[in-house]
Amino acid sequence: MPEAARAALPALFISDLHLTEDEPANVAAFLAFLQGPAREAASLFILGDLFEYWAGDDDLETPFNADIAAAIRALADAGTAVFFMTGNRDLLAGADFARAIGATLLEDPARVRFGDRDDGAGAPALLLAHGDALCTDDLAYQAFRRQVRDPAWQAGFLAQPLAARKAFIAGLRQKSEAAKAEKAMEIMDVNADAVAALLREHGYPTLVHGHTHRPDIHHLNVDGRDCVRRVLPDWRGQACWLSWDGRDFTPESGDAVRI
Ligand code: LP5
Ligand code: MN
């Protein structure tokens, strides 16, 4: 496809697929998405929690992970620019993973702006985030988050054998599920002040994030400015993505995939 034609195609945004070998229908839906709609896009932005968990880039040798990586790489090779941001489940995905999938790694948050559109006005900036950093009322999670994002702690964790890391993560998942069961739903959502502060810091762009699994469009006013916060859906039950043409978002979805 000529470059100009590619540039006229939309950007797609996905997050929270939570891919795991245990849920083949979800995986099949992702592969169908990569081979279908994602090919008709200028770019694909993966905003975290692509995997149920990621134990380290050496886990790319596991056939399941290698297959997923190769499928994304094939999309990149076919011309769709791929961008990847980590979530809280796959925060250990790093440079080797990005290379394997042919993606550019994005910081969280990342401010992006698409090229000029036909009206010459230019597309408004978007601010992309996974979303977990905005859940500041969840004090236990934020303390946990600070610890697992500490580079020294991560280096120590990654120095352990892969099997030991996976066993640790399995225990962690159980503790997390038990902790979540005790938390009020409100504290597991984003905090309004944290959102406002982020929008202020970045010049009031439209914010796109996932993590909460509460897809919605929130219109808010920050410092007298009209702002929008778009929350991406997760993929439990259906492949879902947002398509952005530089002006408007369109929610799109694939076939229902799970009971
Ligand atoms: O992911 P989700 O949506 O189910 O829940 C999150 C928060 N939980 C987590 C934990 C992950 O799910 C665990 C799996 C991560 C795998 C990769 C990590 C590898 C890196 C290092 C490995 C240690 O993110 C959950 C939030 C919820 O989102 C909503 O926002 O509430 O947070 C918790 O439940 C955390 C608990 O409140 C506190 C932590 C309990 C575990 C303590 C174990 C101590 C181990 C010390 C290690 C740092
Ligand atoms: Mn998440």
mmCIF file of C-alpha atoms and ligand atoms in Angstrom:
data_model
loop_
_atom_site.group_PDB
_atom_site.id
_atom_site.type_symbol
_atom_site.label_atom_id
_atom_site.label_comp_id
_atom_site.label_asym_id
_atom_site.label_seq_id
_atom_site.Cartn_x
_atom_site.Cartn_y
_atom_site.Cartn_z
ATOM 1 C CA MET A 1 0.000 0.000 0.000
ATOM 2 C CA PRO A 2 1.420 3.439 -0.874
ATOM 3 C CA GLU A 3 2.491 5.500 2.147
ATOM 4 C CA ALA A 4 -0.073 8.246 1.514
ATOM 5 C CA ALA A 5 -2.905 5.709 1.371
ATOM 6 C CA ARG A 6 -1.679 4.095 4.604
ATOM 7 C CA ALA A 7 -1.540 7.477 6.358
ATOM 8 C CA ALA A 8 -5.203 8.103 5.517
ATOM 9 C CA LEU A 9 -6.238 4.982 7.426
ATOM 10 C CA PRO A 10 -7.310 5.154 11.090
ATOM 11 C CA ALA A 11 -5.328 4.452 14.225
ATOM 12 C CA LEU A 12 -6.691 1.625 16.366
ATOM 13 C CA PHE A 13 -6.500 1.393 20.161
ATOM 14 C CA ILE A 14 -6.798 -1.760 22.238
ATOM 15 C CA SER A 15 -6.013 -2.792 25.802
ATOM 16 C CA ASP A 16 -6.785 -5.406 28.432
ATOM 17 C CA LEU A 17 -6.901 -8.477 26.217
ATOM 18 C CA HIS A 18 -5.425 -10.588 29.028
ATOM 19 C CA LEU A 19 -4.277 -13.209 26.533
ATOM 20 C CA THR A 20 -3.646 -16.641 27.980
ATOM 21 C CA GLU A 21 -3.312 -20.132 26.588
ATOM 22 C CA ASP A 22 -6.272 -21.091 28.799
ATOM 23 C CA GLU A 23 -8.649 -18.981 26.706
ATOM 24 C CA PRO A 24 -8.147 -20.025 23.075
ATOM 25 C CA ALA A 25 -11.277 -18.263 21.804
ATOM 26 C CA ASN A 26 -9.910 -14.951 23.002
ATOM 27 C CA VAL A 27 -6.582 -15.688 21.337
ATOM 28 C CA ALA A 28 -8.350 -16.640 18.088
ATOM 29 C CA ALA A 29 -10.269 -13.345 18.204
ATOM 30 C CA PHE A 30 -7.005 -11.447 18.569
ATOM 31 C CA LEU A 31 -5.373 -13.308 15.680
ATOM 32 C CA ALA A 32 -8.441 -12.593 13.510
ATOM 33 C CA PHE A 33 -8.227 -8.930 14.479
ATOM 34 C CA LEU A 34 -4.541 -8.811 13.529
ATOM 35 C CA GLN A 35 -5.210 -10.425 10.178
ATOM 36 C CA GLY A 36 -8.322 -8.375 9.462
ATOM 37 C CA PRO A 37 -9.181 -4.906 10.790
ATOM 38 C CA ALA A 38 -5.656 -4.144 12.008
ATOM 39 C CA ARG A 39 -4.328 -4.542 8.457
ATOM 40 C CA GLU A 40 -6.613 -1.723 7.378
ATOM 41 C CA ALA A 41 -5.108 0.696 9.893
ATOM 42 C CA ALA A 42 -2.234 3.129 9.799
ATOM 43 C CA SER A 43 -1.277 2.190 13.317
ATOM 44 C CA LEU A 44 -2.180 -0.023 16.237
ATOM 45 C CA PHE A 45 -1.731 1.149 19.819
ATOM 46 C CA ILE A 46 -1.697 -1.598 22.453
ATOM 47 C CA LEU A 47 -2.228 0.140 25.791
ATOM 48 C CA GLY A 48 -1.288 -2.568 28.264
ATOM 49 C CA ASP A 49 -2.438 -5.893 29.674
ATOM 50 C CA LEU A 50 -2.064 -7.598 26.324
ATOM 51 C CA PHE A 51 -1.163 -10.683 28.350
ATOM 52 C CA GLU A 52 -2.719 -12.132 31.480
ATOM 53 C CA TYR A 53 0.783 -11.789 32.881
ATOM 54 C CA TRP A 54 4.306 -11.391 31.549
ATOM 55 C CA ALA A 55 7.129 -12.931 33.562
ATOM 56 C CA GLY A 56 10.019 -11.440 31.589
ATOM 57 C CA ASP A 57 11.197 -11.208 27.997
ATOM 58 C CA ASP A 58 12.956 -14.587 28.259
ATOM 59 C CA ASP A 59 9.416 -16.022 28.261
ATOM 60 C CA LEU A 60 9.322 -15.238 24.541
ATOM 61 C CA GLU A 61 10.655 -18.769 24.130
ATOM 62 C CA THR A 62 7.354 -20.225 25.310
ATOM 63 C CA PRO A 63 5.565 -21.270 22.089
ATOM 64 C CA PHE A 64 2.328 -19.511 23.032
ATOM 65 C CA ASN A 65 4.106 -16.199 23.580
ATOM 66 C CA ALA A 66 6.281 -16.685 20.500
ATOM 67 C CA ASP A 67 3.174 -17.268 18.362
ATOM 68 C CA ILE A 68 1.470 -14.121 19.626
ATOM 69 C CA ALA A 69 4.644 -12.092 19.104
ATOM 70 C CA ALA A 70 5.058 -13.438 15.560
ATOM 71 C CA ALA A 71 1.450 -12.577 14.710
ATOM 72 C CA ILE A 72 1.915 -8.962 15.814
ATOM 73 C CA ARG A 73 5.247 -8.828 14.010
ATOM 74 C CA ALA A 74 3.507 -9.977 10.800
ATOM 75 C CA LEU A 75 1.113 -7.032 11.145
ATOM 76 C CA ALA A 76 4.014 -4.612 11.542
ATOM 77 C CA ASP A 77 5.775 -6.166 8.547
ATOM 78 C CA ALA A 78 2.595 -5.706 6.500
ATOM 79 C CA GLY A 79 2.770 -1.953 7.130
ATOM 80 C CA THR A 80 0.711 -1.116 10.224
ATOM 81 C CA ALA A 81 2.867 0.800 12.708
ATOM 82 C CA VAL A 82 2.619 -0.925 16.089
ATOM 83 C CA PHE A 83 3.020 0.860 19.434
ATOM 84 C CA PHE A 84 3.076 -0.928 22.760
ATOM 85 C CA MET A 85 2.639 0.366 26.307
ATOM 86 C CA THR A 86 2.825 -1.955 29.289
ATOM 87 C CA GLY A 87 0.015 -2.440 31.781
ATOM 88 C CA ASN A 88 0.120 -3.716 35.338
ATOM 89 C CA ARG A 89 -0.022 -7.338 34.124
ATOM 90 C CA ASP A 90 2.761 -7.060 31.571
ATOM 91 C CA LEU A 91 4.922 -4.315 33.067
ATOM 92 C CA LEU A 92 7.956 -6.569 32.640
ATOM 93 C CA ALA A 93 7.657 -6.554 28.848
ATOM 94 C CA GLY A 94 10.704 -4.680 27.615
ATOM 95 C CA ALA A 95 12.922 -3.940 24.661
ATOM 96 C CA ASP A 96 13.279 -7.567 23.554
ATOM 97 C CA PHE A 97 9.530 -8.008 23.527
ATOM 98 C CA ALA A 98 9.041 -4.757 21.591
ATOM 99 C CA ARG A 99 11.634 -5.881 19.052
ATOM 100 C CA ALA A 100 9.980 -9.286 18.709
ATOM 101 C CA ILE A 101 6.615 -7.728 17.882
ATOM 102 C CA GLY A 102 8.075 -5.002 15.677
ATOM 103 C CA ALA A 103 6.707 -2.275 17.944
ATOM 104 C CA THR A 104 7.825 1.022 19.387
ATOM 105 C CA LEU A 105 7.629 0.979 23.190
ATOM 106 C CA LEU A 106 5.627 3.875 24.649
ATOM 107 C CA GLU A 107 6.076 5.408 28.078
ATOM 108 C CA ASP A 108 2.980 5.684 30.270
ATOM 109 C CA PRO A 109 1.565 8.260 29.715
ATOM 110 C CA ALA A 110 2.389 9.041 26.090
ATOM 111 C CA ARG A 111 1.229 12.132 24.234
ATOM 112 C CA VAL A 112 0.758 11.457 20.528
ATOM 113 C CA ARG A 113 -0.378 13.550 17.617
ATOM 114 C CA PHE A 114 -1.329 12.246 14.217
ATOM 115 C CA GLY A 115 -0.307 13.855 10.968
ATOM 116 C CA ASP A 116 -2.265 16.576 9.251
ATOM 117 C CA ARG A 117 -5.566 15.508 7.809
ATOM 118 C CA ASP A 118 -7.114 16.652 4.567
ATOM 119 C CA ASP A 119 -8.523 19.807 6.147
ATOM 120 C CA GLY A 120 -4.973 20.802 7.023
ATOM 121 C CA ALA A 121 -5.985 21.634 10.572
ATOM 122 C CA GLY A 122 -4.010 18.807 12.110
ATOM 123 C CA ALA A 123 -5.364 16.246 14.485
ATOM 124 C CA PRO A 124 -5.745 17.103 18.164
ATOM 125 C CA ALA A 125 -3.263 15.508 20.536
ATOM 126 C CA LEU A 126 -4.192 12.376 22.416
ATOM 127 C CA LEU A 127 -2.822 11.305 25.754
ATOM 128 C CA LEU A 128 -2.493 7.541 26.101
ATOM 129 C CA ALA A 129 -2.157 5.673 29.388
ATOM 130 C CA HIS A 130 -2.824 2.214 30.752
ATOM 131 C CA GLY A 131 -4.885 3.773 33.528
ATOM 132 C CA ASP A 132 -3.693 2.050 36.701
ATOM 133 C CA ALA A 133 -1.569 5.031 37.765
ATOM 134 C CA LEU A 134 -4.771 7.103 37.937
ATOM 135 C CA CYS A 135 -6.410 4.792 40.484
ATOM 136 C CA THR A 136 -4.870 6.729 43.353
ATOM 137 C CA ASP A 137 -7.616 5.875 45.866
ATOM 138 C CA ASP A 138 -6.402 2.266 45.753
ATOM 139 C CA LEU A 139 -3.609 2.876 48.240
ATOM 140 C CA ALA A 140 -2.635 -0.795 48.623
ATOM 141 C CA TYR A 141 -2.285 -1.147 44.862
ATOM 142 C CA GLN A 142 -0.283 2.072 44.516
ATOM 143 C CA ALA A 143 2.159 0.867 47.196
ATOM 144 C CA PHE A 144 2.477 -2.441 45.358
ATOM 145 C CA ARG A 145 2.898 -0.612 42.062
ATOM 146 C CA ARG A 146 5.741 1.522 43.402
ATOM 147 C CA GLN A 147 7.543 -1.574 44.575
ATOM 148 C CA VAL A 148 7.255 -3.611 41.370
ATOM 149 C CA ARG A 149 8.290 -0.587 39.304
ATOM 150 C CA ASP A 150 11.451 -0.091 41.324
ATOM 151 C CA PRO A 151 14.326 -0.942 38.916
ATOM 152 C CA ALA A 152 16.435 -2.664 41.592
ATOM 153 C CA TRP A 153 13.500 -4.789 42.701
ATOM 154 C CA GLN A 154 12.739 -5.702 39.090
ATOM 155 C CA ALA A 155 16.358 -6.679 38.440
ATOM 156 C CA GLY A 156 16.289 -8.962 41.488
ATOM 157 C CA PHE A 157 13.020 -10.518 40.341
ATOM 158 C CA LEU A 158 14.245 -11.054 36.782
ATOM 159 C CA ALA A 159 17.412 -12.721 38.086
ATOM 160 C CA GLN A 160 15.267 -15.585 39.406
ATOM 161 C CA PRO A 161 14.598 -18.611 37.184
ATOM 162 C CA LEU A 162 11.557 -18.248 34.923
ATOM 163 C CA ALA A 163 9.669 -21.069 36.657
ATOM 164 C CA ALA A 164 10.173 -19.438 40.052
ATOM 165 C CA ARG A 165 8.929 -16.106 38.698
ATOM 166 C CA LYS A 166 5.809 -17.743 37.281
ATOM 167 C CA ALA A 167 5.106 -19.454 40.590
ATOM 168 C CA PHE A 168 5.517 -16.142 42.405
ATOM 169 C CA ILE A 169 3.164 -14.405 39.978
ATOM 170 C CA ALA A 170 0.544 -17.151 40.452
ATOM 171 C CA GLY A 171 0.642 -16.457 44.199
ATOM 172 C CA LEU A 172 0.457 -12.761 43.531
ATOM 173 C CA ARG A 173 -2.625 -13.188 41.357
ATOM 174 C CA GLN A 174 -4.377 -15.014 44.190
ATOM 175 C CA LYS A 175 -3.457 -12.293 46.681
ATOM 176 C CA SER A 176 -4.589 -9.622 44.255
ATOM 177 C CA GLU A 177 -7.950 -11.324 43.662
ATOM 178 C CA ALA A 178 -8.475 -11.692 47.425
ATOM 179 C CA ALA A 179 -7.540 -8.036 47.952
ATOM 180 C CA LYS A 180 -9.882 -6.863 45.174
ATOM 181 C CA ALA A 181 -12.790 -8.783 46.681
ATOM 182 C CA GLU A 182 -12.445 -6.617 49.798
ATOM 183 C CA LYS A 183 -12.221 -3.293 47.936
ATOM 184 C CA ALA A 184 -15.128 -1.005 47.105
ATOM 185 C CA MET A 185 -15.706 -0.621 43.356
ATOM 186 C CA GLU A 186 -15.176 3.160 43.594
ATOM 187 C CA ILE A 187 -11.611 2.912 44.816
ATOM 188 C CA MET A 188 -10.718 0.672 41.861
ATOM 189 C CA ASP A 189 -11.715 3.408 39.420
ATOM 190 C CA VAL A 190 -9.667 6.438 38.427
ATOM 191 C CA ASN A 191 -9.503 9.375 40.815
ATOM 192 C CA ALA A 192 -10.977 12.606 39.389
ATOM 193 C CA ASP A 193 -8.181 14.792 40.780
ATOM 194 C CA ALA A 194 -5.512 12.490 39.336
ATOM 195 C CA VAL A 195 -7.192 12.708 35.923
ATOM 196 C CA ALA A 196 -7.456 16.500 36.136
ATOM 197 C CA ALA A 197 -3.815 16.837 37.160
ATOM 198 C CA LEU A 198 -2.684 14.664 34.272
ATOM 199 C CA LEU A 199 -4.772 16.575 31.728
ATOM 200 C CA ARG A 200 -3.504 19.898 33.095
ATOM 201 C CA GLU A 201 0.105 18.741 32.895
ATOM 202 C CA HIS A 202 -0.273 17.694 29.262
ATOM 203 C CA GLY A 203 -2.316 20.604 27.929
ATOM 204 C CA TYR A 204 -5.855 19.169 28.166
ATOM 205 C CA PRO A 205 -5.703 16.534 25.406
ATOM 206 C CA THR A 206 -8.236 13.757 24.984
ATOM 207 C CA LEU A 207 -7.238 10.952 27.324
ATOM 208 C CA VAL A 208 -7.502 7.321 26.218
ATOM 209 C CA HIS A 209 -6.881 4.570 28.755
ATOM 210 C CA GLY A 210 -7.888 1.077 29.792
ATOM 211 C CA HIS A 211 -7.331 -0.983 32.950
ATOM 212 C CA THR A 212 -10.659 -0.403 34.708
ATOM 213 C CA HIS A 213 -12.704 -2.485 32.237
ATOM 214 C CA ARG A 214 -15.377 0.226 32.414
ATOM 215 C CA PRO A 215 -15.670 1.356 28.778
ATOM 216 C CA ASP A 216 -17.179 4.808 28.580
ATOM 217 C CA ILE A 217 -16.870 8.358 27.291
ATOM 218 C CA HIS A 218 -16.491 10.896 30.086
ATOM 219 C CA HIS A 219 -16.900 14.592 29.356
ATOM 220 C CA LEU A 220 -15.305 16.709 32.042
ATOM 221 C CA ASN A 221 -14.315 20.254 32.669
ATOM 222 C CA VAL A 222 -10.806 20.927 33.905
ATOM 223 C CA ASP A 223 -9.781 24.521 34.632
ATOM 224 C CA GLY A 224 -12.614 25.740 32.382
ATOM 225 C CA ARG A 225 -11.510 23.519 29.503
ATOM 226 C CA ASP A 226 -13.802 20.855 28.040
ATOM 227 C CA CYS A 227 -11.971 17.540 28.122
ATOM 228 C CA VAL A 228 -12.774 13.977 27.153
ATOM 229 C CA ARG A 229 -11.680 10.727 28.765
ATOM 230 C CA ARG A 230 -12.260 7.572 26.705
ATOM 231 C CA VAL A 231 -12.056 4.284 28.542
ATOM 232 C CA LEU A 232 -11.237 1.233 26.461
ATOM 233 C CA PRO A 233 -13.148 -2.020 26.919
ATOM 234 C CA ASP A 234 -11.456 -5.274 27.891
ATOM 235 C CA TRP A 235 -11.747 -8.305 25.596
ATOM 236 C CA ARG A 236 -13.603 -10.651 27.926
ATOM 237 C CA GLY A 237 -16.417 -11.844 25.720
ATOM 238 C CA GLN A 238 -15.648 -9.801 22.631
ATOM 239 C CA ALA A 239 -12.840 -8.286 20.618
ATOM 240 C CA CYS A 240 -13.281 -4.500 20.983
ATOM 241 C CA TRP A 241 -11.243 -1.567 19.787
ATOM 242 C CA LEU A 242 -11.489 2.158 19.212
ATOM 243 C CA SER A 243 -10.829 3.541 15.772
ATOM 244 C CA TRP A 244 -9.571 7.136 15.477
ATOM 245 C CA ASP A 245 -9.591 9.008 12.185
ATOM 246 C CA GLY A 246 -7.870 12.087 13.572
ATOM 247 C CA ARG A 247 -11.165 13.754 14.480
ATOM 248 C CA ASP A 248 -13.570 11.193 15.879
ATOM 249 C CA PHE A 249 -13.477 7.867 17.663
ATOM 250 C CA THR A 250 -15.612 4.946 16.568
ATOM 251 C CA PRO A 251 -16.037 1.925 18.851
ATOM 252 C CA GLU A 252 -15.741 -1.289 16.843
ATOM 253 C CA SER A 253 -15.928 -4.933 17.756
ATOM 254 C CA GLY A 254 -15.527 -8.432 16.413
ATOM 255 C CA ASP A 255 -17.743 -11.449 16.950
ATOM 256 C CA ALA A 256 -18.581 -12.492 20.494
ATOM 257 C CA VAL A 257 -15.986 -15.042 21.476
ATOM 258 C CA ARG A 258 -16.684 -16.451 24.873
ATOM 259 C CA ILE A 259 -19.504 -17.835 26.909
HETATM 260 O O1 LP5 B 1 -4.828 -6.903 37.384
HETATM 261 P P1 LP5 B 1 -6.135 -6.718 38.067
HETATM 262 O O2 LP5 B 1 -7.034 -5.787 37.338
HETATM 263 O O3 LP5 B 1 -6.782 -8.021 38.400
HETATM 264 O O4 LP5 B 1 -5.830 -6.044 39.496
HETATM 265 C C1 LP5 B 1 -5.076 -4.856 39.536
HETATM 266 C C2 LP5 B 1 -4.249 -4.835 40.796
HETATM 267 N N1 LP5 B 1 -3.487 -6.063 40.940
HETATM 268 C C3 LP5 B 1 -2.293 -6.197 40.339
HETATM 269 C C4 LP5 B 1 -1.567 -7.483 40.606
HETATM 270 C C5 LP5 B 1 -1.506 -8.286 39.353
HETATM 271 O O5 LP5 B 1 -2.801 -8.656 38.899
HETATM 272 C C6 LP5 B 1 -0.683 -9.522 39.616
HETATM 273 C C7 LP5 B 1 -0.181 -10.115 38.358
HETATM 274 C C8 LP5 B 1 0.940 -9.307 37.811
HETATM 275 C C9 LP5 B 1 1.862 -10.160 37.030
HETATM 276 C C10 LP5 B 1 3.094 -9.476 36.565
HETATM 277 C C11 LP5 B 1 3.829 -8.816 37.628
HETATM 278 C C12 LP5 B 1 5.230 -9.168 37.605
HETATM 279 C C13 LP5 B 1 5.997 -8.091 38.223
HETATM 280 C C14 LP5 B 1 6.539 -8.389 39.498
HETATM 281 C C15 LP5 B 1 6.033 -9.609 40.169
HETATM 282 C C16 LP5 B 1 5.886 -9.446 41.607
HETATM 283 O O6 LP5 B 1 -1.815 -5.383 39.582
HETATM 284 C C17 LP5 B 1 -5.116 -4.662 42.002
HETATM 285 C C18 LP5 B 1 -5.985 -3.430 41.824
HETATM 286 C C19 LP5 B 1 -6.818 -3.592 40.563
HETATM 287 O O7 LP5 B 1 -5.925 -3.728 39.454
HETATM 288 C C20 LP5 B 1 -7.737 -2.408 40.283
HETATM 289 O O8 LP5 B 1 -6.993 -1.272 39.943
HETATM 290 O O9 LP5 B 1 -6.822 -3.284 42.957
HETATM 291 O O10 LP5 B 1 -4.249 -4.428 43.093
HETATM 292 C C21 LP5 B 1 -4.173 -5.339 44.095
HETATM 293 O O11 LP5 B 1 -5.047 -6.147 44.272
HETATM 294 C C22 LP5 B 1 -2.923 -5.216 44.931
HETATM 295 C C23 LP5 B 1 -3.196 -5.446 46.410
HETATM 296 O O12 LP5 B 1 -4.109 -4.500 46.910
HETATM 297 C C24 LP5 B 1 -1.886 -5.361 47.193
HETATM 298 C C25 LP5 B 1 -0.860 -6.370 46.818
HETATM 299 C C26 LP5 B 1 -1.150 -7.720 47.385
HETATM 300 C C27 LP5 B 1 -0.010 -8.685 47.158
HETATM 301 C C28 LP5 B 1 1.091 -8.488 48.145
HETATM 302 C C29 LP5 B 1 2.174 -9.465 47.876
HETATM 303 C C30 LP5 B 1 3.480 -8.907 48.327
HETATM 304 C C31 LP5 B 1 4.529 -9.198 47.335
HETATM 305 C C32 LP5 B 1 5.506 -8.097 47.249
HETATM 306 C C33 LP5 B 1 5.982 -7.909 45.850
HETATM 307 C C34 LP5 B 1 6.176 -6.518 45.485
HETATM 308 MN MN MN B 2 -4.597 -3.361 33.975
#
